[in-house]
Tab-separated table of C-alpha atoms in Angstrom:
chain	number	residue	atom	x	y	z
V	1	MET	CA	-0.149	-0.307	0.290
V	2	THR	CA	1.449	3.257	-0.907
V	3	ARG	CA	0.843	6.086	1.025
V	4	SER	CA	1.144	9.875	0.390
V	5	VAL	CA	3.731	12.722	1.353
V	6	ALA	CA	0.946	13.603	3.721
V	7	GLU	CA	-0.319	10.923	5.547
V	8	VAL	CA	3.056	10.079	6.422
V	9	ALA	CA	4.844	12.918	7.442
V	10	GLY	CA	1.280	13.712	9.675
V	11	GLU	CA	2.771	10.682	11.138
V	12	LEU	CA	5.790	11.276	11.659
V	13	GLY	CA	4.504	15.189	13.348
V	14	VAL	CA	5.822	17.062	10.524
V	15	TRP	CA	3.430	17.524	8.269
V	16	GLU	CA	2.516	21.433	10.500
V	17	LEU	CA	5.696	22.544	10.047
V	18	PHE	CA	6.495	21.922	6.616
V	19	SER	CA	3.400	23.048	5.350
V	20	ASP	CA	3.532	26.195	7.629
V	21	ALA	CA	7.143	26.944	5.879
V	22	VAL	CA	6.054	26.474	2.717
V	23	ALA	CA	3.387	29.007	3.573
V	24	ARG	CA	6.090	31.588	4.973
V	25	ARG	CA	8.462	31.307	1.695
V	26	LEU	CA	6.169	31.345	-0.881
V	27	ASN	CA	2.945	33.837	-1.335
V	28	PRO	CA	-0.243	31.910	-0.175
V	29	ALA	CA	-1.428	30.782	-3.609
V	30	ARG	CA	1.471	29.210	-4.641
V	31	ALA	CA	2.312	27.627	-1.457
V	32	PHE	CA	-1.330	26.066	-0.860
V	33	ALA	CA	-0.315	24.516	-4.626
V	34	LEU	CA	2.714	23.785	-3.585
V	35	ILE	CA	2.051	22.190	-0.162
V	36	GLU	CA	-1.459	20.269	-2.685
V	37	ARG	CA	1.202	18.578	-4.929
V	38	LEU	CA	3.885	17.964	-2.641
V	39	GLY	CA	1.272	15.918	-0.152
V	40	ALA	CA	-0.105	13.743	-2.272
V	41	LEU	CA	3.212	12.657	-3.574
V	42	PRO	CA	3.281	9.374	-3.111
V	43	VAL	CA	6.077	7.448	-0.794
V	44	ARG	CA	7.641	4.437	-1.078
V	45	ARG	CA	10.284	1.755	1.082
V	46	SER	CA	13.450	1.731	-0.088
V	47	HIS	CA	15.779	-1.199	0.120
V	48	ALA	CA	18.816	0.282	0.172
V	49	VAL	CA	21.267	0.549	3.203
V	50	GLY	CA	23.479	3.119	2.198
V	51	LEU	CA	21.249	5.626	1.821
V	52	LEU	CA	18.268	6.644	3.824
V	53	GLY	CA	16.054	8.298	1.070
V	54	SER	CA	15.640	9.863	-1.941
V	55	TYR	CA	13.970	12.208	-4.031
V	56	VAL	CA	12.732	11.209	-7.368
V	57	HIS	CA	11.691	13.215	-10.667
V	58	ARG	CA	11.884	13.145	-14.088
V	59	ALA	CA	12.882	16.322	-15.563
V	60	GLY	CA	9.204	18.572	-14.458
V	61	GLU	CA	7.576	16.043	-12.880
V	62	PRO	CA	7.987	15.222	-9.366
V	63	LEU	CA	7.317	11.268	-8.837
V	64	ALA	CA	7.646	9.973	-5.204
V	65	ILE	CA	9.721	10.314	-2.239
V	66	ARG	CA	11.971	6.846	-1.159
V	67	LEU	CA	11.964	6.147	2.590
V	68	GLN	CA	14.580	3.838	4.141
V	69	THR	CA	11.619	2.629	6.642
V	70	ALA	CA	14.393	0.537	8.944
V	71	GLN	CA	16.277	4.176	10.657
V	72	GLU	CA	16.081	5.491	13.386
V	73	PRO	CA	12.302	7.480	14.201
V	74	ALA	CA	14.839	11.054	15.160
V	75	LEU	CA	16.172	10.249	11.611
V	76	LEU	CA	13.197	9.349	9.829
V	77	ARG	CA	12.185	12.767	10.801
V	78	THR	CA	14.825	14.680	9.489
V	79	THR	CA	14.921	12.481	6.211
V	80	LEU	CA	12.105	13.175	5.483
V	81	LEU	CA	11.844	16.936	5.354
V	82	HIS	CA	15.349	16.683	3.549
V	83	GLU	CA	13.785	14.812	0.897
V	84	LEU	CA	11.139	18.146	1.279
V	85	ALA	CA	13.104	20.364	1.337
V	86	HIS	CA	15.310	19.202	-2.401
V	87	ALA	CA	10.900	18.647	-3.363
V	88	CYS	CA	10.185	22.070	-3.125
V	89	GLU	CA	14.053	23.431	-4.279
V	90	HIS	CA	12.989	21.408	-7.975
V	91	LEU	CA	9.282	23.399	-8.046
V	92	THR	CA	10.476	26.742	-6.766
V	93	ALA	CA	13.076	26.726	-9.721
V	94	ALA	CA	13.232	29.135	-12.397
V	95	ASN	CA	13.413	25.840	-14.724
V	96	PRO	CA	11.493	22.597	-13.403
V	97	GLY	CA	12.689	20.522	-16.573
V	98	ARG	CA	15.920	20.855	-16.702
V	99	HIS	CA	17.083	21.580	-13.159
V	100	ARG	CA	19.122	19.354	-11.187
V	101	CYS	CA	18.139	18.887	-7.198
V	102	THR	CA	21.547	19.275	-5.325
V	103	HIS	CA	22.348	20.868	-1.789
V	104	GLY	CA	22.715	24.270	-3.715
V	105	PRO	CA	21.710	27.737	-1.661
V	106	ASP	CA	18.548	27.103	-2.648
V	107	TRP	CA	17.965	23.677	-0.525
V	108	ARG	CA	20.078	24.855	2.350
V	109	GLN	CA	17.284	27.239	2.628
V	110	TRP	CA	14.496	24.645	2.346
V	111	ALA	CA	16.095	22.890	4.961
V	112	GLU	CA	17.006	25.891	7.789
V	113	ALA	CA	13.317	26.506	6.503
V	114	PHE	CA	12.106	22.865	7.879
V	115	GLY	CA	14.724	23.590	11.139
V	116	ILE	CA	16.813	20.996	10.106
V	117	ALA	CA	20.456	21.112	9.854
V	118	PRO	CA	21.207	21.445	6.153
V	119	LEU	CA	23.996	18.836	6.124
V	120	ARG	CA	24.680	16.577	2.562
V	121	THR	CA	24.959	12.883	4.112
V	122	ALA	CA	23.815	11.674	8.263
V	123	ARG	CA	24.549	8.084	9.377
V	124	SER	CA	22.247	5.700	10.521
V	125	ALA	CA	23.422	2.917	13.780
V	126	ALA	CA	20.501	0.743	12.132
V	127	LEU	CA	21.132	0.879	8.838
V	128	GLY	CA	24.786	0.306	9.337
V	129	ALA	CA	23.980	-3.677	11.207
V	130	LEU	CA	21.493	-4.133	8.592
V	131	ARG	CA	23.948	-3.689	6.240
V	132	THR	CA	26.909	-5.339	8.079
V	133	ALA	CA	24.619	-8.089	7.887
V	134	ARG	CA	23.343	-8.175	4.453
V	135	LEU	CA	27.426	-8.173	3.437
V	136	LYS	CA	28.317	-11.521	2.280
V	137	PRO	CA	31.672	-12.981	0.926
V	138	VAL	CA	32.364	-12.747	-2.585
V	139	ALA	CA	36.396	-12.726	-3.571
V	140	VAL	CA	38.839	-13.749	-2.752
V	141	CYS	CA	42.482	-12.726	-2.649
V	142	GLU	CA	45.433	-15.112	-4.461
V	143	LYS	CA	48.048	-13.557	-2.995
V	144	CYS	CA	47.546	-13.009	0.535
V	145	GLY	CA	43.412	-14.556	1.457
V	146	CYS	CA	42.131	-11.774	2.053
V	147	VAL	CA	37.996	-12.702	1.504
V	148	PHE	CA	35.867	-9.776	0.403
V	149	HIS	CA	33.284	-8.756	1.521
V	150	ARG	CA	29.861	-6.512	-0.774
V	151	LEU	CA	26.072	-6.366	-0.956
V	152	ARG	CA	26.292	-7.372	-4.414
V	153	ARG	CA	28.872	-9.826	-6.173
V	154	LEU	CA	31.955	-8.440	-8.273
V	155	PRO	CA	31.249	-7.488	-11.938
V	156	ARG	CA	32.461	-9.810	-14.254
V	157	ARG	CA	35.300	-9.605	-17.021
V	158	ARG	CA	37.138	-7.572	-15.672
V	159	GLN	CA	40.249	-8.023	-13.432
V	160	TRP	CA	41.018	-6.772	-9.886
V	161	LEU	CA	43.801	-6.621	-7.874
V	162	HIS	CA	44.269	-6.179	-4.389
V	163	PRO	CA	47.403	-2.918	-3.584
V	164	GLN	CA	47.794	-3.932	0.273
V	165	CYS	CA	49.435	-6.995	-0.657
V	166	GLY	CA	50.960	-6.092	-3.606
V	167	ASN	CA	48.488	-6.019	-6.165
V	168	GLY	CA	47.158	-9.906	-5.767
V	169	LYS	CA	45.450	-10.965	-8.359
V	170	VAL	CA	41.175	-11.109	-6.436
V	171	VAL	CA	39.475	-13.824	-8.512
V	172	ALA	CA	35.663	-14.459	-7.566
V	173	LEU	CA	33.851	-16.833	-5.680
V	174	PRO	CA	31.715	-19.116	-7.207
């Protein structure tokens, strides 16, 4: 079941903070339109263990916000606001169709308006533990016997070397 930004933000207790900040930054008609548009945007669960969330768009159209729900509750609220700052920055840009969402000055202003630190990255202990649990042995160094653990297998048709032991050949495990 896909839920909307308004539903998820309401459950996390950040919907009013979001809508009040948008209303303070934009004229009433534009603020109402942006709040309605983003409130209806779907929130999809992410299975990634390296990213806390992402704002998904194509050209000028927002498609969804992806959230990794295994993170800590306080961090989940901050992550949703972080991604909403990307969405607001994208949709209020001069040319949303050709816009790249970055962590530039406009995004930082939106982040500060939402009361979050304008930081590019955050770490989740819960996701770190989940990532560690998912690691599997994928290769071994022929020279020193070091075993490499990754989430995915090594790409085929590429020679891998282990520089820590003097460039021993790394062989993929079956």
